Structures are given as C-alpha cells and as structure tokens.
Amino acid sequence: MAAEIHSRPQSSRPVLLSKIEGHQDAVTAALLIPKEDGVITASEDRTIRVWLKRDSGQYWPSIYHTMASPCSAMAYHHDSRRIFVGQDNGAVMEFHISEDFNKMNFIKTYPAHQNRVSAIIFSLAAEWVISTGHDKCVSWMCTRSGNMLGRHFFTSWASCLQYDFDTQYAFVGDYSGQITLLKLEQNTCSVITTLKGHEGGLPLEELLFLNVIIMWDIGGRKGRTLLLQGHHDRVQSLCYLQLTRQLVSCSSDGGIAVWNMDVSREEAPQWLESDSCQKCEQPFFWNIKQMWDTKTLGLRQHHCRKCGQAVCGKCSSKRSSYPVMGFEFQVRVCDSCYDSIKDEDRTSLATFHEGKHNISHMSMDVARGLMVTCGTDRVVKIWDMTPVVGCSLATGFSPH
C-alpha cells in the first residue's frame, strides 16, 4: 500500500520520504494534515481517503469514503477539522473529521456549480465556502445556512482561485488566461482589476500557465509582470515561501522547480511589431510594398526575448539563457543582445528537480518544510523540501 523511502538525509534536492498508492484513478488533490503524520486525498475514483502513518512507517487509510461523483477539488481546515470536497457534478460537500481521524461525518451539500468544481477555499471568519467551476463562475455560499450568497460569471471557465482573508479579495484565473481580482461582499461583489498576459489555462496558486509562470506586482494596480520560464510542460501548482522568498512550482512532467525571488529581476519586454526587421530593415513576408520596391523576398518575423524587438532569423541567430529575466532555458535573442549578456548573467536563479511522476496537484506544510504531490499516475508522494529551500526544521518556515 505504501512504503517508507528515506529518513531525512541532507542533500541539495528534495528527499522522497514516503510514497502512497491505492487509488484506482487520478488523484486530484492531496493535503498534509498539520501537526499529524497524515495525508488527505481526493480522487477521480470517487473516494476521499485519510491516510495515517503507522508504527511500521507505512501509510494506511483510516477513512475511506465513496462519493456520488468523481472528486475534483478539496479544502481542509485543520482547527475545525472541516473538509470541503468539490465534485465533477458541481456540488460541494462538507464533512467533519473526528479528532482521531478515523471517522468522517457528513454535514451538508452546497449546490455551488452546474459543472465540475475546479477550486475551493473555506473562510472560517466569514463562514463562507468559495469555489470556482467549469460553469464559468465563482460562487460564495454561507456555511451556516448553506445558502448561495453570490455568483460572478466569466467568459471562460474558472480554473483556479486564491483568497486574501483579511481584505476579502478573491483572485480568479480563467481559461482565457485572465486573472480577475474581486472584492467579495455578503451578497454582491465588485471587480477591482483584471490582469492579462497569459496564453492558456491557469491552474494557479499565485499565477501561472502552461510551462511559464508570470508573477504580478499588483501594488498600486501597476500590473508589473515577471516572467519565469523553466518548466517543459504545464505548470500545475505553486507555493510561495515568504520567509526565504522562494517560489516552489511543479509541472505535469514531474518537474519541481525552486525559484530564488530574493533577487532584483528584470521585467520581460513587450514584443514590438514592425513591417521590417528592426536591425537590418529587411521586409517581413507580409510587407508587399517593400518587397516589390526592393525586389527581395520577405522574411519571417521573430522577437528578441531580451529587448522585444521584431527581428529576422539572420539577425537573431543566437540563443542564450537570461535568468534575471526569468529565462532559465536558452531562448532567441538578437545578436546585439547576445553580445551584451555576460557569462555571469547566465548563472541560474533556480534549481530544478525530478519528481518522477505526473504531478497534477501539489501542496506544502510550510511549517514543517514538507510537500505532497499527486497525479494521474495515482501515486501520492511526500517530500522533505528543507534541503532545497535552505531552511532547517529548527529554524522553521513562516506561513504566507
């Protein structure tokens, strides 16, 4: 069922502590139980399971509960031991877990959505359960009465959610690549601002899409963006470590990246448009007039990732990494920018590790430096992240 892998040796990479197997379909969510050797998992196989670590070092399910529909999202509040499970049919179900984690009692069902639930957050102070779904809306419901308080609709299905408990601001990412900042009220909401710049679906924890992470500086609504490009496949989850100023990201190809955010980074430039190469002035293939006047064939347009200028292939024949702008892999740059990049400018500002399974969801117990990953391979893995983020358990982490 499960096996103990290591017992926290020190290294420069994540240490795989345990591996849990037993689900019959993709595991959509896995959460570490704070202050306990336990994990709560939700799966497309319609089960919610609570795994506790036994004296043998193995994890065994103490709770095995079957739902009416595949489980698509989950939230757990440890102090009240309340768990909220989103389903493929659009419903959110609330349960209460006993103190010994051996029993789960049903509380109520919330008719939150008309389609698959994509994310859930519970606010104890407001007594709200907030969720997003594939029905293109965010909803917030009262956990005392079970009544719907409000809904806000988007043009695309809402794929991710973050919530600031102090200000009652909700960040909602949708599949068009837009992030909407909402101020939620008791029975209404107001749109504060929208952040654009993504090209695809957003399974966001802070802000992300496909294999690129974009971090927004929303102070003063300036919308300054920092590009982080280091994954080879779709980014699935992020966690920002406030104390060490690091960003941990996981992708569907099993990649785990730890980004150093405690450095001065350069903002990626906007791509410029031009009818001809901004270096050699040769026309691009749609510039019929210049091609006719100069009796030359048009060239394909490219863009330098460092300066953003529109250039032809001959004037951008070089490739270089440029980590200060977030480009950890080699990208196209124009020849003049390539010459301006020094060897020390290519020093990586992130570390990359292999999770060795398809990761669809990640969460961290920041206080203990532990991370849990799960995926379509039906496997749940528990990692010690302290060797990577450079902070010992004695020092501890500061929850964000």
Tab-separated table of C-alpha atoms in Angstrom:
chain	number	residue	atom	x	y	z
A	1	MET	CA	0.000	0.000	0.000
A	2	ALA	CA	2.750	2.447	0.940
A	3	ALA	CA	6.458	2.421	1.663
A	4	GLU	CA	8.938	4.456	3.668
A	5	ILE	CA	11.697	5.702	1.363
A	6	HIS	CA	14.183	7.763	3.378
A	7	SER	CA	14.585	9.261	6.831
A	8	ARG	CA	15.617	12.848	6.031
A	9	PRO	CA	19.247	12.670	4.934
A	10	GLN	CA	20.670	16.070	3.998
A	11	SER	CA	21.170	16.747	0.311
A	12	SER	CA	20.685	19.511	-2.223
A	13	ARG	CA	17.496	18.061	-3.657
A	14	PRO	CA	14.026	17.130	-2.369
A	15	VAL	CA	14.074	13.954	-0.293
A	16	LEU	CA	11.313	11.449	-1.012
A	17	LEU	CA	10.068	10.373	2.413
A	18	SER	CA	7.060	8.231	1.533
A	19	LYS	CA	5.015	7.016	-1.381
A	20	ILE	CA	1.311	6.209	-1.058
A	21	GLU	CA	-0.508	4.014	-3.551
A	22	GLY	CA	-4.037	2.668	-3.546
A	23	HIS	CA	-6.329	4.941	-5.575
A	24	GLN	CA	-7.876	3.437	-8.684
A	25	ASP	CA	-7.846	6.662	-10.731
A	26	ALA	CA	-6.046	10.017	-10.911
A	27	VAL	CA	-5.536	11.744	-7.561
A	28	THR	CA	-6.845	15.298	-7.960
A	29	ALA	CA	-5.866	16.708	-4.548
A	30	ALA	CA	-3.607	15.751	-1.642
A	31	LEU	CA	-3.224	17.745	1.583
A	32	LEU	CA	-0.891	17.180	4.510
A	33	ILE	CA	-2.610	17.209	7.895
A	34	PRO	CA	-0.910	19.889	10.034
A	35	LYS	CA	0.870	18.555	13.140
A	36	GLU	CA	-0.020	14.986	12.166
A	37	ASP	CA	1.665	12.240	10.150
A	38	GLY	CA	-1.274	12.078	7.810
A	39	VAL	CA	-2.496	12.930	4.310
A	40	ILE	CA	-5.998	13.544	2.950
A	41	THR	CA	-6.525	12.638	-0.706
A	42	ALA	CA	-9.349	13.065	-3.218
A	43	SER	CA	-9.555	11.142	-6.461
A	44	GLU	CA	-11.390	10.694	-9.723
A	45	ASP	CA	-12.227	7.207	-8.401
A	46	ARG	CA	-14.890	8.998	-6.262
A	47	THR	CA	-13.144	8.369	-2.952
A	48	ILE	CA	-11.905	10.600	-0.142
A	49	ARG	CA	-9.236	8.906	1.960
A	50	VAL	CA	-7.391	9.861	5.122
A	51	TRP	CA	-4.013	8.148	5.375
A	52	LEU	CA	-2.248	7.928	8.738
A	53	LYS	CA	1.332	6.834	9.272
A	54	ARG	CA	1.537	3.632	11.330
A	55	ASP	CA	4.343	2.402	13.575
A	56	SER	CA	5.646	0.363	10.639
A	57	GLY	CA	6.357	3.602	8.779
A	58	GLN	CA	3.677	2.885	6.194
A	59	TYR	CA	0.587	4.989	5.478
A	60	TRP	CA	-2.752	3.173	5.684
A	61	PRO	CA	-6.237	4.606	5.082
A	62	SER	CA	-8.112	5.276	8.331
A	63	ILE	CA	-11.049	6.747	6.373
A	64	TYR	CA	-12.329	5.524	3.013
A	65	HIS	CA	-15.432	7.401	1.862
A	66	THR	CA	-17.063	6.990	-1.547
A	67	MET	CA	-18.755	9.996	-3.168
A	68	ALA	CA	-21.548	10.109	-5.749
A	69	SER	CA	-19.312	11.758	-8.364
A	70	PRO	CA	-15.574	11.994	-9.103
A	71	CYS	CA	-13.762	14.331	-6.701
A	72	SER	CA	-12.211	17.327	-8.432
A	73	ALA	CA	-11.131	19.721	-5.635
A	74	MET	CA	-10.696	19.781	-1.863
A	75	ALA	CA	-10.122	22.167	1.044
A	76	TYR	CA	-9.358	21.249	4.669
A	77	HIS	CA	-9.472	23.482	7.764
A	78	HIS	CA	-7.471	21.808	10.496
A	79	ASP	CA	-8.578	23.797	13.557
A	80	SER	CA	-12.241	22.982	12.943
A	81	ARG	CA	-11.471	19.672	11.153
A	82	ARG	CA	-13.896	20.602	8.379
A	83	ILE	CA	-13.313	19.259	4.901
A	84	PHE	CA	-14.957	20.520	1.709
A	85	VAL	CA	-14.963	18.322	-1.395
A	86	GLY	CA	-15.797	19.597	-4.873
A	87	GLN	CA	-17.172	17.141	-7.363
A	88	ASP	CA	-17.449	16.662	-11.087
A	89	ASN	CA	-21.236	17.220	-10.864
A	90	GLY	CA	-20.765	20.753	-9.487
A	91	ALA	CA	-21.679	20.059	-5.864
A	92	VAL	CA	-19.503	20.870	-2.850
A	93	MET	CA	-19.937	18.562	0.160
A	94	GLU	CA	-18.873	19.376	3.705
A	95	PHE	CA	-17.724	16.800	6.260
A	96	HIS	CA	-16.365	16.873	9.787
A	97	ILE	CA	-13.427	14.625	10.668
A	98	SER	CA	-13.178	13.166	14.171
A	99	GLU	CA	-10.265	14.026	16.466
A	100	ASP	CA	-8.670	10.613	15.944
A	101	PHE	CA	-9.086	10.889	12.137
A	102	ASN	CA	-10.958	7.595	11.996
A	103	LYS	CA	-14.431	8.890	11.130
A	104	MET	CA	-15.875	11.440	8.721
A	105	ASN	CA	-19.411	12.756	9.271
A	106	PHE	CA	-21.459	14.371	6.521
A	107	ILE	CA	-22.600	17.950	7.280
A	108	LYS	CA	-24.275	19.389	4.167
A	109	THR	CA	-24.222	19.723	0.384
A	110	TYR	CA	-23.764	23.071	-1.360
A	111	PRO	CA	-25.227	23.389	-4.909
A	112	ALA	CA	-22.308	25.587	-5.891
A	113	HIS	CA	-21.949	24.946	-9.631
A	114	GLN	CA	-23.568	23.432	-12.701
A	115	ASN	CA	-20.336	21.775	-13.797
A	116	ARG	CA	-17.038	20.459	-12.450
A	117	VAL	CA	-15.654	22.273	-9.389
A	118	SER	CA	-12.085	23.452	-10.015
A	119	ALA	CA	-11.058	25.039	-6.676
A	120	ILE	CA	-12.366	25.541	-3.116
A	121	ILE	CA	-11.404	27.846	-0.247
A	122	PHE	CA	-13.044	27.967	3.195
A	123	SER	CA	-13.075	31.135	5.322
A	124	LEU	CA	-13.857	30.395	8.968
A	125	ALA	CA	-14.066	34.079	9.899
A	126	ALA	CA	-16.664	34.860	7.227
A	127	GLU	CA	-18.251	31.386	7.363
A	128	TRP	CA	-18.024	31.213	3.584
A	129	VAL	CA	-17.092	28.431	1.210
A	130	ILE	CA	-15.781	29.976	-2.010
A	131	SER	CA	-15.407	27.902	-5.169
A	132	THR	CA	-14.771	28.137	-8.887
A	133	GLY	CA	-16.024	25.811	-11.589
A	134	HIS	CA	-16.228	24.900	-15.240
A	135	ASP	CA	-19.602	26.671	-15.404
A	136	LYS	CA	-17.588	29.903	-15.780
A	137	CYS	CA	-18.326	31.313	-12.353
A	138	VAL	CA	-17.038	31.869	-8.837
A	139	SER	CA	-19.591	31.342	-6.078
A	140	TRP	CA	-19.570	32.016	-2.346
A	141	MET	CA	-22.003	30.323	-0.002
A	142	CYS	CA	-22.836	30.633	3.690
A	143	THR	CA	-21.673	27.590	5.651
A	144	ARG	CA	-24.179	28.291	8.455
A	145	SER	CA	-27.301	28.262	6.263
A	146	GLY	CA	-25.971	26.555	3.166
A	147	ASN	CA	-27.463	29.369	1.052
A	148	MET	CA	-25.885	30.919	-2.010
A	149	LEU	CA	-24.617	34.439	-1.249
A	150	GLY	CA	-23.359	35.440	-4.665
A	151	ARG	CA	-22.002	34.459	-8.059
A	152	HIS	CA	-19.792	36.186	-10.585
A	153	PHE	CA	-19.511	34.921	-14.158
A	154	PHE	CA	-16.578	34.976	-16.567
A	155	THR	CA	-16.240	34.449	-20.306
A	156	SER	CA	-14.243	31.231	-19.774
A	157	TRP	CA	-14.384	28.510	-17.158
A	158	ALA	CA	-12.774	29.491	-13.893
A	159	SER	CA	-9.775	27.265	-13.329
A	160	CYS	CA	-8.149	28.479	-10.127
A	161	LEU	CA	-8.699	30.537	-7.007
A	162	GLN	CA	-6.770	32.368	-4.311
A	163	TYR	CA	-8.298	34.389	-1.487
A	164	ASP	CA	-6.957	37.042	0.890
A	165	PHE	CA	-8.774	36.503	4.179
A	166	ASP	CA	-8.030	39.973	5.598
A	167	THR	CA	-9.259	42.050	2.664
A	168	GLN	CA	-11.804	39.514	1.283
A	169	TYR	CA	-10.221	39.838	-2.152
A	170	ALA	CA	-10.501	36.831	-4.450
A	171	PHE	CA	-8.083	36.175	-7.335
A	172	VAL	CA	-9.769	34.067	-10.012
A	173	GLY	CA	-7.878	32.708	-13.013
A	174	ASP	CA	-9.883	31.625	-16.037
A	175	TYR	CA	-9.044	29.518	-19.053
A	176	SER	CA	-8.710	32.527	-21.367
A	177	GLY	CA	-5.556	33.467	-19.443
A	178	GLN	CA	-7.022	36.352	-17.453
A	179	ILE	CA	-6.915	36.881	-13.697
A	180	THR	CA	-9.764	38.861	-12.135
A	181	LEU	CA	-9.397	40.496	-8.727
A	182	LEU	CA	-12.766	40.636	-6.947
A	183	LYS	CA	-13.846	42.211	-3.669
A	184	LEU	CA	-16.418	39.813	-2.213
A	185	GLU	CA	-19.263	41.206	-0.106
A	186	GLN	CA	-22.118	39.471	1.724
A	187	ASN	CA	-24.465	39.448	-1.278
A	188	THR	CA	-22.509	41.132	-4.039
A	189	CYS	CA	-19.011	41.667	-5.389
A	190	SER	CA	-17.075	44.313	-7.270
A	191	VAL	CA	-14.330	43.900	-9.876
A	192	ILE	CA	-11.177	45.641	-8.679
A	193	THR	CA	-8.961	44.965	-11.686
A	194	THR	CA	-8.075	42.364	-14.299
A	195	LEU	CA	-4.578	41.114	-15.026
A	196	LYS	CA	-3.844	39.899	-18.540
A	197	GLY	CA	-0.800	38.261	-20.034
A	198	HIS	CA	-1.370	34.502	-20.028
A	199	GLU	CA	-1.818	32.372	-23.105
A	200	GLY	CA	-3.660	29.357	-21.779
A	201	GLY	CA	-5.364	27.650	-18.880
A	202	LEU	CA	-4.451	28.748	-15.374
A	203	PRO	CA	-4.143	26.152	-12.621
A	204	LEU	CA	-2.791	28.934	-10.413
A	205	GLU	CA	-1.598	29.147	-6.855
A	206	GLU	CA	-0.081	32.531	-7.312
A	207	LEU	CA	-0.318	32.915	-11.102
A	208	LEU	CA	0.709	30.513	-13.832
A	209	PHE	CA	0.008	28.998	-17.199
A	210	LEU	CA	1.301	26.212	-19.408
A	211	ASN	CA	5.064	25.987	-18.853
A	212	VAL	CA	5.564	29.643	-17.885
A	213	ILE	CA	4.922	31.362	-14.572
A	214	ILE	CA	4.034	35.039	-14.509
A	215	MET	CA	4.271	36.891	-11.202
A	216	TRP	CA	2.298	40.116	-10.972
A	217	ASP	CA	3.282	43.056	-8.825
A	218	ILE	CA	-0.218	44.320	-8.040
A	219	GLY	CA	0.878	47.108	-5.708
A	220	GLY	CA	-0.900	50.260	-6.823
A	221	ARG	CA	-2.521	48.174	-9.583
A	222	LYS	CA	0.545	48.751	-11.737
A	223	GLY	CA	0.437	45.234	-13.122
A	224	ARG	CA	4.203	44.823	-13.457
A	225	THR	CA	4.930	41.262	-14.504
A	226	LEU	CA	7.896	38.985	-14.001
A	227	LEU	CA	8.267	36.025	-16.324
A	228	LEU	CA	9.631	32.705	-15.023
A	229	GLN	CA	10.291	30.142	-17.736
A	230	GLY	CA	11.814	26.879	-16.584
A	231	HIS	CA	9.321	24.035	-16.966
A	232	HIS	CA	8.955	21.804	-20.009
A	233	ASP	CA	5.244	21.128	-19.507
A	234	ARG	CA	2.113	22.577	-17.926
A	235	VAL	CA	2.658	24.164	-14.514
A	236	GLN	CA	0.144	22.706	-12.060
A	237	SER	CA	0.782	24.239	-8.625
A	238	LEU	CA	2.818	26.913	-6.880
A	239	CYS	CA	3.688	27.782	-3.297
A	240	TYR	CA	5.500	30.956	-2.228
A	241	LEU	CA	7.712	30.739	0.863
A	242	GLN	CA	7.556	34.154	2.492
A	243	LEU	CA	10.434	33.655	4.925
A	244	THR	CA	13.016	32.511	2.396
A	245	ARG	CA	11.495	34.408	-0.565
A	246	GLN	CA	11.398	31.340	-2.764
A	247	LEU	CA	8.763	30.034	-5.131
A	248	VAL	CA	8.213	26.289	-5.475
A	249	SER	CA	6.490	25.107	-8.663
A	250	CYS	CA	5.517	21.694	-10.014
A	251	SER	CA	4.614	20.671	-13.559
A	252	SER	CA	2.794	17.784	-15.171
A	253	ASP	CA	6.036	16.262	-16.493
A	254	GLY	CA	7.194	15.745	-12.898
A	255	GLY	CA	9.441	18.787	-12.764
A	256	ILE	CA	9.914	20.535	-9.410
A	257	ALA	CA	11.490	23.993	-9.513
A	258	VAL	CA	12.608	26.251	-6.667
A	259	TRP	CA	12.931	29.882	-7.766
A	260	ASN	CA	15.023	32.455	-5.926
A	261	MET	CA	12.782	35.553	-5.674
A	262	ASP	CA	15.135	37.417	-3.326
A	263	VAL	CA	16.954	38.997	-6.276
A	264	SER	CA	16.371	42.042	-8.426
A	265	ARG	CA	14.743	40.754	-11.614
A	266	GLU	CA	14.172	42.487	-14.930
A	267	GLU	CA	10.700	42.737	-16.394
A	268	ALA	CA	10.228	40.945	-19.704
A	269	PRO	CA	9.734	43.458	-22.554
A	270	GLN	CA	6.592	43.797	-24.629
A	271	TRP	CA	7.058	42.366	-28.112
A	272	LEU	CA	7.266	45.144	-30.696
A	273	GLU	CA	5.571	44.964	-34.080
A	274	SER	CA	7.148	46.128	-37.313
A	275	ASP	CA	6.782	45.580	-41.051
A	276	SER	CA	10.526	45.055	-41.386
A	277	CYS	CA	13.418	43.796	-39.292
A	278	GLN	CA	14.342	46.425	-36.725
A	279	LYS	CA	18.018	45.510	-37.133
A	280	CYS	CA	18.693	45.109	-40.870
A	281	GLU	CA	15.432	46.661	-42.177
A	282	GLN	CA	14.701	43.711	-44.474
A	283	PRO	CA	10.913	43.411	-45.085
A	284	PHE	CA	8.806	40.718	-43.464
A	285	PHE	CA	6.793	38.493	-45.791
A	286	TRP	CA	3.543	40.470	-45.430
A	287	ASN	CA	5.227	43.767	-46.407
A	288	ILE	CA	4.305	43.525	-50.100
A	289	LYS	CA	5.203	47.125	-50.951
A	290	GLN	CA	8.759	46.998	-49.614
A	291	MET	CA	9.341	43.571	-51.170
A	292	TRP	CA	8.254	45.000	-54.555
A	293	ASP	CA	10.303	48.176	-54.147
A	294	THR	CA	13.479	46.359	-53.095
A	295	LYS	CA	12.928	43.273	-55.265
A	296	THR	CA	13.551	40.993	-52.253
A	297	LEU	CA	11.686	38.117	-50.687
A	298	GLY	CA	10.018	38.780	-47.353
A	299	LEU	CA	11.403	37.206	-44.201
A	300	ARG	CA	9.725	35.593	-41.226
A	301	GLN	CA	9.290	37.747	-38.121
A	302	HIS	CA	10.856	36.745	-34.798
A	303	HIS	CA	11.276	38.553	-31.491
A	304	CYS	CA	14.275	39.000	-29.230
A	305	ARG	CA	13.286	37.877	-25.738
A	306	LYS	CA	15.636	40.398	-24.117
A	307	CYS	CA	14.791	43.647	-25.920
A	308	GLY	CA	11.480	42.684	-27.540
A	309	GLN	CA	12.418	43.983	-30.996
A	310	ALA	CA	10.985	42.412	-34.149
A	311	VAL	CA	13.890	40.800	-35.982
A	312	CYS	CA	14.589	38.370	-38.806
A	313	GLY	CA	16.215	34.988	-38.343
A	314	LYS	CA	19.615	36.182	-39.593
A	315	CYS	CA	19.719	38.974	-37.000
A	316	SER	CA	18.641	36.620	-34.184
A	317	SER	CA	20.701	33.537	-34.880
A	318	LYS	CA	21.911	33.156	-31.275
A	319	ARG	CA	20.305	31.540	-28.230
A	320	SER	CA	21.024	32.305	-24.599
A	321	SER	CA	19.610	31.826	-21.137
A	322	TYR	CA	18.954	35.024	-19.179
A	323	PRO	CA	17.789	34.062	-15.669
A	324	VAL	CA	17.448	37.617	-14.347
A	325	MET	CA	14.529	37.982	-16.772
A	326	GLY	CA	13.238	34.516	-15.912
A	327	PHE	CA	14.637	32.639	-18.925
A	328	GLU	CA	16.331	29.616	-17.392
A	329	PHE	CA	16.347	27.849	-20.768
A	330	GLN	CA	18.029	29.163	-23.882
A	331	VAL	CA	15.757	31.488	-25.865
A	332	ARG	CA	16.057	33.515	-29.058
A	333	VAL	CA	17.916	36.819	-28.682
A	334	CYS	CA	19.119	39.290	-31.287
A	335	ASP	CA	22.841	39.343	-31.998
A	336	SER	CA	23.449	42.654	-30.204
A	337	CYS	CA	21.655	41.478	-27.052
A	338	TYR	CA	23.606	38.215	-27.162
A	339	ASP	CA	26.860	40.179	-27.179
A	340	SER	CA	25.668	42.227	-24.183
A	341	ILE	CA	24.974	39.170	-22.000
A	342	LYS	CA	27.955	38.331	-19.805
A	343	ASP	CA	28.797	34.824	-18.588
A	344	GLU	CA	27.775	35.732	-15.034
A	345	ASP	CA	24.371	36.861	-16.388
A	346	ARG	CA	23.699	33.251	-17.357
A	347	THR	CA	24.032	31.970	-13.777
A	348	SER	CA	20.828	30.154	-12.874
A	349	LEU	CA	18.490	31.668	-10.278
A	350	ALA	CA	16.507	28.448	-9.789
A	351	THR	CA	17.113	24.789	-9.033
A	352	PHE	CA	15.325	22.021	-10.912
A	353	HIS	CA	14.472	18.564	-9.631
A	354	GLU	CA	12.695	15.474	-10.904
A	355	GLY	CA	9.562	14.275	-9.108
A	356	LYS	CA	9.441	11.151	-11.297
A	357	HIS	CA	5.671	11.115	-11.646
A	358	ASN	CA	2.990	13.108	-13.444
A	359	ILE	CA	2.124	15.893	-10.983
A	360	SER	CA	-1.396	17.306	-11.161
A	361	HIS	CA	-1.503	18.908	-7.709
A	362	MET	CA	0.945	19.991	-5.015
A	363	SER	CA	0.563	21.445	-1.535
A	364	MET	CA	3.009	22.270	1.225
A	365	ASP	CA	3.056	22.178	5.000
A	366	VAL	CA	5.246	25.249	5.227
A	367	ALA	CA	5.738	24.957	8.998
A	368	ARG	CA	7.428	21.556	8.610
A	369	GLY	CA	9.019	22.035	5.199
A	370	LEU	CA	7.031	19.142	3.730
A	371	MET	CA	5.468	18.903	0.293
A	372	VAL	CA	2.947	16.408	-1.050
A	373	THR	CA	2.454	15.765	-4.775
A	374	CYS	CA	-0.140	13.655	-6.560
A	375	GLY	CA	-1.040	12.972	-10.148
A	376	THR	CA	-2.607	10.980	-12.917
A	377	ASP	CA	-0.359	8.011	-12.126
A	378	ARG	CA	-2.498	7.514	-8.937
A	379	VAL	CA	0.578	7.907	-6.721
A	380	VAL	CA	0.954	10.320	-3.788
A	381	LYS	CA	4.478	11.330	-2.764
A	382	ILE	CA	5.621	13.099	0.402
A	383	TRP	CA	8.816	15.152	0.167
A	384	ASP	CA	11.176	16.825	2.606
A	385	MET	CA	11.905	20.193	0.964
A	386	THR	CA	14.180	21.630	3.651
A	387	PRO	CA	17.467	20.645	1.909
A	388	VAL	CA	16.345	22.548	-1.198
A	389	VAL	CA	14.957	25.756	0.253
A	390	GLY	CA	17.893	26.199	2.605
A	391	CYS	CA	15.971	26.330	5.867
A	392	SER	CA	16.213	23.756	8.657
A	393	LEU	CA	13.280	22.416	10.638
A	394	ALA	CA	14.763	24.053	13.727
A	395	THR	CA	14.624	27.443	12.041
A	396	GLY	CA	11.164	26.765	10.697
A	397	PHE	CA	9.097	28.397	7.997
A	398	SER	CA	6.749	31.332	8.089
A	399	PRO	CA	3.334	30.533	6.564
A	400	HIS	CA	2.312	33.040	3.903
